[in-house]
Amino acid sequence: MSVEKQARIVIVEDDPDVRDSLCAIIAALGHQCVAFESAESTLAYQELDQCDCLLVDFNLPGMSGTDFLQELQQAQNPPPACLYTGRVDPRIHDAAAGLKNTTVLEKGSDSMSIVTHLQRLLQQSR
């Protein structure tokens, strides 16, 4: 019997309620959640290069989610990421399409959609 590795998922979300909800979903899946309220504080995280995937709000104060993910693209092997947005805008999808291993998920998606999306991201990181 194989035991799946506990993944480390990094959340970058400025809204504390959304951040807490996402962490609860991740914990229910048996994974570790490390959450930050800004891109800048996430970049200071010493173990960022050890995360399995990221769930990043598009509209963050300071550095935007897209700018943050572009910064991470400088790494040799950036983790898969999901740009999480409350705005329906084709430009967001275009921006994500230019980033390696990055998808878009709209806020308001039900828990099952979030779980499915996270599982796909984790499969990419293995």
PDB file of C-alpha atoms in Angstrom:
ATOM      1  CA  MET A   1       0.000   0.000   0.000  1.00  0.00           C
ATOM      2  CA  SER A   2       1.448   3.396  -0.968  1.00  0.00           C
ATOM      3  CA  VAL A   3       1.104   6.424   1.231  1.00  0.00           C
ATOM      4  CA  GLU A   4       0.879   9.766  -0.538  1.00  0.00           C
ATOM      5  CA  LYS A   5       3.367  12.369   0.537  1.00  0.00           C
ATOM      6  CA  GLN A   6       2.010  15.302   2.483  1.00  0.00           C
ATOM      7  CA  ALA A   7       2.352  18.296   0.186  1.00  0.00           C
ATOM      8  CA  ARG A   8       3.367  21.788   1.259  1.00  0.00           C
ATOM      9  CA  ILE A   9       1.025  24.277  -0.390  1.00  0.00           C
ATOM     10  CA  VAL A  10       1.744  27.987  -0.167  1.00  0.00           C
ATOM     11  CA  ILE A  11      -1.219  30.375  -0.154  1.00  0.00           C
ATOM     12  CA  VAL A  12      -0.760  34.077  -0.949  1.00  0.00           C
ATOM     13  CA  GLU A  13      -4.049  35.834  -0.167  1.00  0.00           C
ATOM     14  CA  ASP A  14      -4.651  39.198   1.513  1.00  0.00           C
ATOM     15  CA  ASP A  15      -8.235  38.452   2.635  1.00  0.00           C
ATOM     16  CA  PRO A  16      -7.980  36.600   5.977  1.00  0.00           C
ATOM     17  CA  ASP A  17     -11.351  34.837   5.569  1.00  0.00           C
ATOM     18  CA  VAL A  18     -10.467  33.485   2.122  1.00  0.00           C
ATOM     19  CA  ARG A  19      -6.983  32.566   3.333  1.00  0.00           C
ATOM     20  CA  ASP A  20      -8.419  30.660   6.323  1.00  0.00           C
ATOM     21  CA  SER A  21     -10.968  28.852   4.128  1.00  0.00           C
ATOM     22  CA  LEU A  22      -8.293  27.755   1.655  1.00  0.00           C
ATOM     23  CA  CYS A  23      -6.055  26.537   4.480  1.00  0.00           C
ATOM     24  CA  ALA A  24      -8.965  24.556   5.951  1.00  0.00           C
ATOM     25  CA  ILE A  25      -9.566  22.849   2.591  1.00  0.00           C
ATOM     26  CA  ILE A  26      -5.863  22.022   2.281  1.00  0.00           C
ATOM     27  CA  ALA A  27      -5.671  20.666   5.837  1.00  0.00           C
ATOM     28  CA  ALA A  28      -8.774  18.509   5.206  1.00  0.00           C
ATOM     29  CA  LEU A  29      -6.886  16.962   2.269  1.00  0.00           C
ATOM     30  CA  GLY A  30      -4.050  16.059   4.643  1.00  0.00           C
ATOM     31  CA  HIS A  31      -1.582  18.599   3.308  1.00  0.00           C
ATOM     32  CA  GLN A  32       0.376  21.363   4.978  1.00  0.00           C
ATOM     33  CA  CYS A  33      -0.680  24.951   4.337  1.00  0.00           C
ATOM     34  CA  VAL A  34       1.705  27.857   4.679  1.00  0.00           C
ATOM     35  CA  ALA A  35      -0.134  31.152   4.212  1.00  0.00           C
ATOM     36  CA  PHE A  36       0.971  34.731   3.607  1.00  0.00           C
ATOM     37  CA  GLU A  37      -0.941  37.976   3.140  1.00  0.00           C
ATOM     38  CA  SER A  38       1.399  39.515   0.566  1.00  0.00           C
ATOM     39  CA  ALA A  39       3.760  38.558  -2.234  1.00  0.00           C
ATOM     40  CA  GLU A  40       6.591  40.392  -0.511  1.00  0.00           C
ATOM     41  CA  SER A  41       6.257  38.378   2.710  1.00  0.00           C
ATOM     42  CA  THR A  42       6.080  35.171   0.677  1.00  0.00           C
ATOM     43  CA  LEU A  43       9.313  36.002  -1.149  1.00  0.00           C
ATOM     44  CA  ALA A  44      11.008  36.323   2.262  1.00  0.00           C
ATOM     45  CA  TYR A  45       9.921  32.768   3.206  1.00  0.00           C
ATOM     46  CA  GLN A  46      13.136  30.737   3.474  1.00  0.00           C
ATOM     47  CA  GLU A  47      11.490  27.461   2.402  1.00  0.00           C
ATOM     48  CA  LEU A  48       9.602  28.782  -0.617  1.00  0.00           C
ATOM     49  CA  ASP A  49      11.715  26.634  -2.940  1.00  0.00           C
ATOM     50  CA  GLN A  50      10.506  23.533  -1.087  1.00  0.00           C
ATOM     51  CA  CYS A  51       6.791  24.051  -1.678  1.00  0.00           C
ATOM     52  CA  ASP A  52       4.881  21.686  -3.938  1.00  0.00           C
ATOM     53  CA  CYS A  53       2.490  24.268  -5.375  1.00  0.00           C
ATOM     54  CA  LEU A  54       1.177  27.772  -4.862  1.00  0.00           C
ATOM     55  CA  LEU A  55      -2.277  29.283  -4.796  1.00  0.00           C
ATOM     56  CA  VAL A  56      -1.851  33.029  -5.406  1.00  0.00           C
ATOM     57  CA  ASP A  57      -4.452  35.796  -5.369  1.00  0.00           C
ATOM     58  CA  PHE A  58      -4.304  37.894  -8.521  1.00  0.00           C
ATOM     59  CA  ASN A  59      -5.179  41.183  -6.820  1.00  0.00           C
ATOM     60  CA  LEU A  60      -2.719  41.608  -3.956  1.00  0.00           C
ATOM     61  CA  PRO A  61      -1.675  44.875  -2.323  1.00  0.00           C
ATOM     62  CA  GLY A  62       1.819  45.886  -3.396  1.00  0.00           C
ATOM     63  CA  MET A  63       3.251  43.315  -5.797  1.00  0.00           C
ATOM     64  CA  SER A  64       0.438  41.699  -7.800  1.00  0.00           C
ATOM     65  CA  GLY A  65      -0.030  37.945  -8.021  1.00  0.00           C
ATOM     66  CA  THR A  66       1.142  37.981 -11.637  1.00  0.00           C
ATOM     67  CA  ASP A  67       4.274  39.978 -10.795  1.00  0.00           C
ATOM     68  CA  PHE A  68       4.999  37.589  -7.923  1.00  0.00           C
ATOM     69  CA  LEU A  69       4.696  34.544 -10.185  1.00  0.00           C
ATOM     70  CA  GLN A  70       6.888  36.206 -12.809  1.00  0.00           C
ATOM     71  CA  GLU A  71       9.509  36.687 -10.114  1.00  0.00           C
ATOM     72  CA  LEU A  72       9.315  32.997  -9.242  1.00  0.00           C
ATOM     73  CA  GLN A  73       9.771  32.090 -12.902  1.00  0.00           C
ATOM     74  CA  GLN A  74      13.413  33.112 -12.473  1.00  0.00           C
ATOM     75  CA  ALA A  75      13.990  29.918 -10.471  1.00  0.00           C
ATOM     76  CA  GLN A  76      15.309  26.945 -12.389  1.00  0.00           C
ATOM     77  CA  ASN A  77      12.286  24.790 -11.603  1.00  0.00           C
ATOM     78  CA  PRO A  78       9.371  26.919 -10.323  1.00  0.00           C
ATOM     79  CA  PRO A  79       6.553  25.010  -8.615  1.00  0.00           C
ATOM     80  CA  PRO A  80       3.171  24.760 -10.305  1.00  0.00           C
ATOM     81  CA  ALA A  81       0.916  27.658  -9.400  1.00  0.00           C
ATOM     82  CA  CYS A  82      -2.683  28.725  -9.577  1.00  0.00           C
ATOM     83  CA  LEU A  83      -3.598  32.370 -10.005  1.00  0.00           C
ATOM     84  CA  TYR A  84      -6.769  32.755  -7.938  1.00  0.00           C
ATOM     85  CA  THR A  85      -9.021  35.626  -9.006  1.00  0.00           C
ATOM     86  CA  GLY A  86     -12.415  37.130  -8.360  1.00  0.00           C
ATOM     87  CA  ARG A  87     -12.366  38.950 -11.705  1.00  0.00           C
ATOM     88  CA  VAL A  88     -13.474  37.399 -14.954  1.00  0.00           C
ATOM     89  CA  ASP A  89     -11.033  38.975 -17.368  1.00  0.00           C
ATOM     90  CA  PRO A  90      -9.383  37.296 -20.376  1.00  0.00           C
ATOM     91  CA  ARG A  91      -6.223  39.317 -19.701  1.00  0.00           C
ATOM     92  CA  ILE A  92      -5.706  37.344 -16.487  1.00  0.00           C
ATOM     93  CA  HIS A  93      -5.793  34.094 -18.458  1.00  0.00           C
ATOM     94  CA  ASP A  94      -3.411  35.599 -21.021  1.00  0.00           C
ATOM     95  CA  ALA A  95      -0.988  36.624 -18.267  1.00  0.00           C
ATOM     96  CA  ALA A  96      -1.088  33.133 -16.743  1.00  0.00           C
ATOM     97  CA  ALA A  97      -0.584  31.520 -20.150  1.00  0.00           C
ATOM     98  CA  GLY A  98       2.782  33.267 -20.362  1.00  0.00           C
ATOM     99  CA  LEU A  99       3.930  31.690 -17.092  1.00  0.00           C
ATOM    100  CA  LYS A 100       5.296  28.157 -16.828  1.00  0.00           C
ATOM    101  CA  ASN A 101       3.048  25.687 -14.911  1.00  0.00           C
ATOM    102  CA  THR A 102       0.437  28.330 -14.058  1.00  0.00           C
ATOM    103  CA  THR A 103      -3.341  28.018 -14.274  1.00  0.00           C
ATOM    104  CA  VAL A 104      -6.260  30.282 -13.326  1.00  0.00           C
ATOM    105  CA  LEU A 105      -9.100  29.507 -10.926  1.00  0.00           C
ATOM    106  CA  GLU A 106     -11.975  31.877 -10.243  1.00  0.00           C
ATOM    107  CA  LYS A 107     -12.897  32.753  -6.667  1.00  0.00           C
ATOM    108  CA  GLY A 108     -16.299  31.523  -5.702  1.00  0.00           C
ATOM    109  CA  SER A 109     -15.531  28.078  -7.054  1.00  0.00           C
ATOM    110  CA  ASP A 110     -16.978  25.389  -4.832  1.00  0.00           C
ATOM    111  CA  SER A 111     -14.704  23.373  -2.542  1.00  0.00           C
ATOM    112  CA  MET A 112     -14.736  20.377  -4.868  1.00  0.00           C
ATOM    113  CA  SER A 113     -13.473  22.495  -7.781  1.00  0.00           C
ATOM    114  CA  ILE A 114     -10.678  23.850  -5.603  1.00  0.00           C
ATOM    115  CA  VAL A 115      -9.747  20.319  -4.482  1.00  0.00           C
ATOM    116  CA  THR A 116      -9.681  19.052  -8.071  1.00  0.00           C
ATOM    117  CA  HIS A 117      -7.562  21.998  -9.166  1.00  0.00           C
ATOM    118  CA  LEU A 118      -5.088  21.510  -6.303  1.00  0.00           C
ATOM    119  CA  GLN A 119      -4.784  17.803  -7.060  1.00  0.00           C
ATOM    120  CA  ARG A 120      -3.911  18.599 -10.686  1.00  0.00           C
ATOM    121  CA  LEU A 121      -1.248  21.062  -9.547  1.00  0.00           C
ATOM    122  CA  LEU A 122       0.226  18.508  -7.152  1.00  0.00           C
ATOM    123  CA  GLN A 123       0.408  15.903  -9.919  1.00  0.00           C
ATOM    124  CA  GLN A 124       2.454  18.410 -11.955  1.00  0.00           C
ATOM    125  CA  SER A 125       4.926  18.812  -9.096  1.00  0.00           C
ATOM    126  CA  ARG A 126       5.641  15.091  -8.805  1.00  0.00           C
TER     127      ARG A 126
END
